[in-house]
Amino acid sequence: RRSRRVARRARMPPTPPEGSGVTSPASRERALNACSGLPLQEDTRAPHAPGGRPAYGEHDLGAPYTPPFPAAPRPTSKWLEKRVRNDGVSASGDSHGSSFRGANSSVAACGVGAPPRFDLSSSGAVPLVEFARTPGCQSPQYPFGFAPQHGDAGRKDPSLTGSQGVANAASSEDDPHLMRLPHKCFPRFVSEVFVSIAKIVAWQPLTVCSAALFLAVGLSCGLLRAEFKTEMVDLYVPQRGKMAQERLYLGNAFGALPKPGVFVAHRKDNGNIVSRESLRGLFDLHNRTVSVSVSVSAGTEDVTFHSVCARRYVPYVGHQICLVMSPLALWEYSKAQFDSDDRFCQRLTEAWEGELVDVGGAKLTEAEKAKPAGQRCMTGEAIQLRYLFDPNAPQPVLDAWEAELFASIDEHNDASEGRGDALRVSYWSQQLSTREAKALVKKDGPLPGASMAFILVFVCVVLGGFTCDPRRSRVALGSSCALTTALSMSAGLGLASTIGIPFAPVSPLVCYTLLGVCVDDMIIITDAFDQAAHPKRSISQQLQHGMAFAGTAITVTSVTTFFAMLTGAVMDLPTISLFCIPAAICVVMVNVLQITLFCGFLVIDARRRQRGLNDISPCALLPGAPAAPAEPVAKAQLSLEQVQAQQAQYKLGLFLRDTYGSWVTRPWVRGASLALFFSLVAAATLALPMLRTGLPVQDTLPDDSMAREWFTAIQTYWGGSALMDVSLVLRSVDLVDASRIAAVTRLLSDVKALDFVSHVSRNWLEDYQRWCRCVDCAPLAVDATGSRPEDLAPDTRALSRASLDRFLADGDTYPNCDGGV
């Protein structure tokens, strides 16, 4: 009974409320035509009144009058087919819009069966899919959260109840000057802010673009104060831990540590390097290294090895010497002394057994192990020569000297080509890794350029569509993406440099993030601008309607990206934090330039298209182009055939809406999606403990780098381990007390006993004891009871401030003392 009553009510003529402005069926016909844009069915009934239609209120009770209704096309949406029939009645039997009494009942009904409305801008029709979603067909609660806010026509009539007031409010959509804004306070405030900005941009686009360019260029001047961090210890080592604090104290108290440069030499046939011929080749390599000289600039002295090496005063020789650590020190780096030594192999083996030298792949045969100590001869595969460079040497000077050294090494390797017993030499240093990383970035420079060119082509196609008409294309507008990305990057990095944030080698990679953000924002703004097109709206009003929603969208994404970058800024890894902080600032600059610079370009481009000017050269008017109109020309209504033809251009959107949308919302698909999601999460959780951390250093270097060969040799002959210098610093220790000296002696013995410690290369306490015994500077070291601690040698001397000052100031040589002082 209820269904029959509802159907009977739907066939009754609607009764318009007072003041609605609809007083006849002809008015209702005009309302339908304005809503659907389709021709009405021809009325073939006998005329009841002038005009061929019955007067208002006249109808035969036996044949009730049915208001004229447009010939609705067959819905292209499977979802809509289930709910709407061609007669405007749903599958359940309810007539959509029948409960909306008054003038707007037909308008509400036409929102169900009418085809989608289209944007009639010059770029082509963009469907505004509004199937059964007009506010007049919704409940009074406005489920989408928007309602007309401006003008009395867009407000709910308090004199009407229920759906009558909502239907009356729906008529406000026909007014292009009305704008729907969020009803919540904060979203509404944000939308009004962007509407105001859009109004200013559309009023003076050239002025806004000039101001945005001036701001970006001004902030980019901060790049003149840019500082760079390239030291690996400053980039890839945590800076807030205890180890970092100790390293900082060590640098402040004793100065910067020397920079190492390490050679690795091995025979090409992987033979025994502990042979006289191979060791002679190592002496030649050392002599070639210390004789490298290069001229940096005219009028200055040549840079030699002694100009860049780290030095230390040695009283035994009476002057400072360059610090070099290698097995060649057993013969004091003298090739003649080595040639005169008949026991060179036994001497080297004895030093290796005492952990004074390190030989890769060293081993003793069973026959050699049976020999007494001092008579054994070892075999080995590779030897390291370690040179220490002055940390205070100017970086350009050190780079120039190392470049000449590389040329010398290449010459040595080329000269030994074809000889199996010849030495193959590779080299690594900290500054070499930094230079090679920079060279890798420069070598891959064309790849970012190619990717940016591809993105620009993509943006131009998306914004302007596939068209060869230069009056409708948007190549110039799409090309502004590169300008916006470059300006936001330079301005963000300049601002970061101004506030004292240094650059890291990974800082330029922020361009990829900015390029993606710029493209997304441009597409969102342009799409909202096109969707807001209306025959009765000016370009300024169109931009305001578009930015009311697009401005909020791009700002929300920018804010989320900004805070995501700030989370990386708090990480205790400088290479990540130095990337995230400038990236966060650059994202903010992208948002600022998008709502000012790009919106200004968009207004200028819209005026150009309205006047029919060329895209590439807008100053030239093409033949046949229309003259610039004083006011926007109203577009003609599209026919059903035109609507269907333009719908074919959006097959992907229709597929996502009709096929994929209906399929993905099925219950079994939703359940399978959730099951797959939680399965992947569980699998990732189980695999997390097996995650390997760390990146091999050689993977950050070019394939033809000499340092890459060095890392391979270290992995082959030493199992991936290399010698590292460790400084043991004693603080707040009173070494005047003999028991304290005994404790330090025990500590050094325990450290030397560790498996990963090769030897103690230098101990100033031992140097002091030798010097003090030679010059008899102090009495024997005893504790408070007058007895010598058991951990001290019998001839250990006491330490006092006076004797220490004498030790540090004494530069004389005492060759007659034990071991030489």
Short mmCIF file of C-alpha atoms in Angstrom, two decimals, residues 61-312:
data_model
loop_
_atom_site.label_atom_id
_atom_site.label_comp_id
_atom_site.label_asym_id
_atom_site.label_seq_id
_atom_site.Cartn_x
_atom_site.Cartn_y
_atom_site.Cartn_z
CA LEU A 61 -8.72 13.13 -12.62
CA GLY A 62 -9.06 10.09 -14.84
CA ALA A 63 -5.92 10.97 -16.76
CA PRO A 64 -3.75 12.92 -14.41
CA TYR A 65 -1.39 15.43 -15.95
CA THR A 66 2.28 14.40 -16.01
CA PRO A 67 4.85 17.16 -16.09
CA PRO A 68 7.10 17.08 -19.17
CA PHE A 69 10.36 15.26 -18.50
CA PRO A 70 13.48 15.11 -20.67
CA ALA A 71 14.35 11.94 -22.51
CA ALA A 72 16.92 10.61 -20.09
CA PRO A 73 19.79 8.65 -21.65
CA ARG A 74 20.55 5.15 -20.62
CA PRO A 75 22.93 5.36 -17.66
CA THR A 76 26.49 4.34 -18.44
CA SER A 77 27.17 3.37 -14.82
CA LYS A 78 26.32 -0.16 -13.71
CA TRP A 79 25.99 1.17 -10.20
CA LEU A 80 23.46 3.73 -11.42
CA GLU A 81 21.53 1.18 -13.46
CA LYS A 82 20.72 -0.68 -10.29
CA ARG A 83 19.21 2.39 -8.70
CA VAL A 84 17.72 4.48 -11.52
CA ARG A 85 15.43 3.59 -14.42
CA ASN A 86 14.77 5.78 -17.43
CA ASP A 87 11.54 7.00 -15.92
CA GLY A 88 13.35 8.41 -12.90
CA VAL A 89 12.07 5.70 -10.51
CA SER A 90 14.53 3.59 -8.55
CA ALA A 91 14.62 -0.19 -8.64
CA SER A 92 13.01 -0.31 -5.22
CA GLY A 93 9.96 1.49 -6.51
CA ASP A 94 10.64 4.82 -4.80
CA SER A 95 10.49 7.87 -7.02
CA HIS A 96 13.59 9.97 -6.45
CA GLY A 97 12.61 13.54 -5.98
CA SER A 98 8.91 12.87 -5.53
CA SER A 99 9.05 13.91 -1.91
CA PHE A 100 10.39 17.33 -2.87
CA ARG A 101 7.26 19.40 -3.18
CA GLY A 102 7.12 22.64 -5.06
CA ALA A 103 8.98 24.19 -7.93
CA ASN A 104 12.18 22.29 -7.37
CA SER A 105 10.71 18.81 -7.43
CA SER A 106 11.42 18.45 -11.14
CA VAL A 107 14.88 19.92 -10.72
CA ALA A 108 15.63 17.41 -7.99
CA ALA A 109 14.36 14.60 -10.14
CA CYS A 110 16.42 15.61 -13.15
CA GLY A 111 19.52 15.23 -11.05
CA VAL A 112 18.90 11.48 -11.13
CA GLY A 113 18.36 10.78 -14.79
CA ALA A 114 20.28 13.60 -16.43
CA PRO A 115 23.72 13.05 -17.93
CA PRO A 116 26.73 14.54 -16.20
CA ARG A 117 27.35 18.24 -16.54
CA PHE A 118 30.46 19.36 -18.35
CA ASP A 119 32.88 22.21 -18.09
CA LEU A 120 32.58 24.17 -21.31
CA SER A 121 36.02 25.79 -21.22
CA SER A 122 38.14 25.97 -24.32
CA SER A 123 40.34 23.11 -23.15
CA GLY A 124 37.55 20.63 -23.71
CA ALA A 125 34.70 19.34 -21.64
CA VAL A 126 35.60 18.02 -18.21
CA PRO A 127 32.81 15.89 -16.76
CA LEU A 128 31.41 17.01 -13.44
CA VAL A 129 29.85 13.72 -12.44
CA GLU A 130 26.79 14.58 -10.39
CA PHE A 131 24.63 11.47 -10.81
CA ALA A 132 22.11 11.50 -7.97
CA ARG A 133 24.39 13.77 -6.00
CA THR A 134 22.84 17.19 -6.39
CA PRO A 135 22.20 18.75 -3.00
CA GLY A 136 18.51 18.88 -3.89
CA CYS A 137 18.49 15.09 -4.00
CA GLN A 138 20.25 14.73 -0.65
CA SER A 139 18.98 14.81 2.86
CA PRO A 140 18.81 18.14 4.74
CA GLN A 141 21.98 17.21 6.66
CA TYR A 142 24.24 17.81 3.60
CA PRO A 143 26.24 14.61 4.01
CA PHE A 144 29.19 15.98 2.08
CA GLY A 145 29.62 18.79 4.59
CA PHE A 146 29.03 21.67 2.16
CA ALA A 147 26.12 23.97 1.71
CA PRO A 148 25.46 27.24 -0.13
CA GLN A 149 26.70 30.07 2.03
CA HIS A 150 26.28 33.29 0.05
CA GLY A 151 23.07 35.00 -0.91
CA ASP A 152 19.55 34.59 0.31
CA ALA A 153 18.68 32.31 -2.59
CA GLY A 154 21.18 29.75 -1.38
CA ARG A 155 19.88 29.58 2.18
CA LYS A 156 17.31 27.17 3.49
CA ASP A 157 13.85 28.72 3.59
CA PRO A 158 12.75 28.61 7.24
CA SER A 159 9.12 28.76 6.16
CA LEU A 160 9.47 25.36 4.49
CA THR A 161 9.98 22.11 6.29
CA GLY A 162 11.94 18.99 5.53
CA SER A 163 12.98 18.51 1.97
CA GLN A 164 11.15 21.61 0.75
CA GLY A 165 13.77 23.90 2.23
CA VAL A 166 16.57 21.77 0.88
CA ALA A 167 15.07 21.80 -2.60
CA ASN A 168 14.76 25.56 -2.42
CA ALA A 169 18.43 25.73 -1.45
CA ALA A 170 19.36 23.55 -4.39
CA SER A 171 18.29 26.27 -6.77
CA SER A 172 21.35 28.24 -5.69
CA GLU A 173 23.53 25.95 -7.77
CA ASP A 174 22.14 27.60 -10.89
CA ASP A 175 23.76 30.87 -9.79
CA PRO A 176 27.44 30.79 -10.83
CA HIS A 177 28.34 33.62 -8.47
CA LEU A 178 27.48 31.63 -5.35
CA MET A 179 30.23 29.65 -3.66
CA ARG A 180 29.90 26.64 -1.40
CA LEU A 181 32.39 26.61 1.48
CA PRO A 182 32.89 24.19 4.36
CA HIS A 183 30.56 24.85 7.25
CA LYS A 184 33.17 24.04 9.93
CA CYS A 185 35.03 27.01 11.29
CA PHE A 186 38.66 26.20 10.54
CA PRO A 187 38.20 24.67 7.04
CA ARG A 188 35.91 27.56 6.17
CA PHE A 189 38.49 30.08 7.38
CA VAL A 190 41.26 28.40 5.33
CA SER A 191 39.06 28.37 2.23
CA GLU A 192 38.21 32.04 2.66
CA VAL A 193 41.92 32.85 2.97
CA PHE A 194 42.68 31.14 -0.33
CA VAL A 195 39.70 32.80 -1.96
CA SER A 196 41.13 36.17 -0.91
CA ILE A 197 44.58 35.23 -2.23
CA ALA A 198 43.07 34.08 -5.52
CA LYS A 199 41.20 37.35 -5.81
CA ILE A 200 44.42 39.32 -5.42
CA VAL A 201 46.32 37.07 -7.85
CA ALA A 202 43.59 37.38 -10.49
CA TRP A 203 43.45 41.16 -9.99
CA GLN A 204 47.19 41.75 -10.53
CA PRO A 205 48.82 38.53 -11.84
CA LEU A 206 51.96 40.24 -13.17
CA THR A 207 52.55 42.07 -9.91
CA VAL A 208 52.09 38.89 -7.86
CA CYS A 209 54.43 36.93 -10.13
CA SER A 210 57.05 39.67 -9.91
CA ALA A 211 56.80 39.76 -6.11
CA ALA A 212 57.12 35.96 -5.91
CA LEU A 213 60.18 36.02 -8.16
CA PHE A 214 61.73 38.81 -6.11
CA LEU A 215 61.14 36.85 -2.89
CA ALA A 216 62.63 33.64 -4.31
CA VAL A 217 65.69 35.39 -5.73
CA GLY A 218 66.22 37.28 -2.47
CA LEU A 219 66.16 34.09 -0.42
CA SER A 220 68.45 32.40 -2.95
CA CYS A 221 71.14 34.94 -2.11
CA GLY A 222 71.67 32.99 1.10
CA LEU A 223 73.54 30.42 -1.00
CA LEU A 224 76.49 32.80 -0.94
CA ARG A 225 76.95 31.85 2.73
CA ALA A 226 76.64 28.11 2.09
CA GLU A 227 78.92 25.75 3.99
CA PHE A 228 79.67 22.19 2.95
CA LYS A 229 80.34 19.08 5.03
CA THR A 230 82.23 16.37 3.20
CA GLU A 231 84.12 14.58 5.97
CA MET A 232 82.81 11.05 6.36
CA VAL A 233 83.11 11.21 10.14
CA ASP A 234 80.86 14.28 10.13
CA LEU A 235 78.24 12.71 7.86
CA TYR A 236 77.94 9.01 8.61
CA VAL A 237 78.79 8.84 12.31
CA PRO A 238 76.27 9.73 15.07
CA GLN A 239 77.12 13.06 16.66
CA ARG A 240 75.22 12.89 19.96
CA GLY A 241 76.60 9.73 21.52
CA LYS A 242 79.40 9.29 23.99
CA MET A 243 81.86 8.39 21.26
CA ALA A 244 81.13 11.64 19.44
CA GLN A 245 81.72 13.62 22.63
CA GLU A 246 85.03 11.87 23.16
CA ARG A 247 86.05 12.58 19.58
CA LEU A 248 85.15 16.24 19.99
CA TYR A 249 87.18 16.47 23.20
CA LEU A 250 90.12 14.79 21.51
CA GLY A 251 90.02 17.24 18.63
CA ASN A 252 89.79 20.26 20.93
CA ALA A 253 92.55 19.08 23.25
CA PHE A 254 95.04 17.58 20.79
CA GLY A 255 93.98 18.99 17.43
CA ALA A 256 92.53 17.27 14.41
CA LEU A 257 93.65 13.75 13.70
CA PRO A 258 95.84 13.15 10.63
CA LYS A 259 94.13 12.02 7.42
CA PRO A 260 95.24 8.58 6.28
CA GLY A 261 96.16 7.57 2.75
CA VAL A 262 96.74 3.83 2.29
CA PHE A 263 98.36 1.83 -0.51
CA VAL A 264 97.65 -1.86 -1.04
CA ALA A 265 100.18 -3.73 -3.16
CA HIS A 266 99.92 -7.33 -4.33
CA ARG A 267 101.39 -9.40 -7.12
CA LYS A 268 99.32 -9.82 -10.24
CA ASP A 269 99.82 -13.57 -10.15
CA ASN A 270 98.87 -13.63 -6.43
CA GLY A 271 102.34 -14.97 -5.65
CA ASN A 272 104.48 -14.44 -2.54
CA ILE A 273 105.04 -10.75 -1.91
CA VAL A 274 107.62 -11.45 0.82
CA SER A 275 110.37 -11.81 -1.75
CA ARG A 276 113.33 -9.60 -2.42
CA GLU A 277 112.08 -8.53 -5.86
CA SER A 278 108.58 -7.65 -4.58
CA LEU A 279 109.91 -5.74 -1.58
CA ARG A 280 112.26 -3.82 -3.87
CA GLY A 281 109.17 -2.84 -5.83
CA LEU A 282 107.63 -1.50 -2.62
CA PHE A 283 110.72 0.66 -2.04
CA ASP A 284 110.35 2.00 -5.58
CA LEU A 285 106.68 2.80 -4.87
CA HIS A 286 107.63 4.65 -1.67
CA ASN A 287 110.35 6.66 -3.41
CA ARG A 288 107.93 7.50 -6.23
CA THR A 289 105.35 8.69 -3.69
CA VAL A 290 107.63 10.96 -1.65
CA SER A 291 109.04 12.48 -4.85
CA VAL A 292 105.64 13.60 -6.23
CA SER A 293 105.64 17.35 -6.81
CA VAL A 294 103.04 19.60 -8.41
CA SER A 295 102.65 23.32 -9.04
CA VAL A 296 99.32 24.67 -7.80
CA SER A 297 99.56 28.29 -8.96
CA ALA A 298 102.08 30.57 -10.57
CA GLY A 299 104.46 32.33 -8.23
CA THR A 300 104.14 29.75 -5.44
CA GLU A 301 106.36 26.89 -4.41
CA ASP A 302 105.67 23.41 -5.69
CA VAL A 303 103.65 21.16 -3.44
CA THR A 304 105.62 18.11 -2.36
CA PHE A 305 104.96 15.18 -0.09
CA HIS A 306 106.70 16.97 2.77
CA SER A 307 104.28 19.90 2.29
CA VAL A 308 101.16 17.83 2.95
CA CYS A 309 102.32 15.02 5.26
CA ALA A 310 101.67 14.94 9.00
CA ARG A 311 104.90 15.48 10.92
CA ARG A 312 106.20 14.52 14.36
#
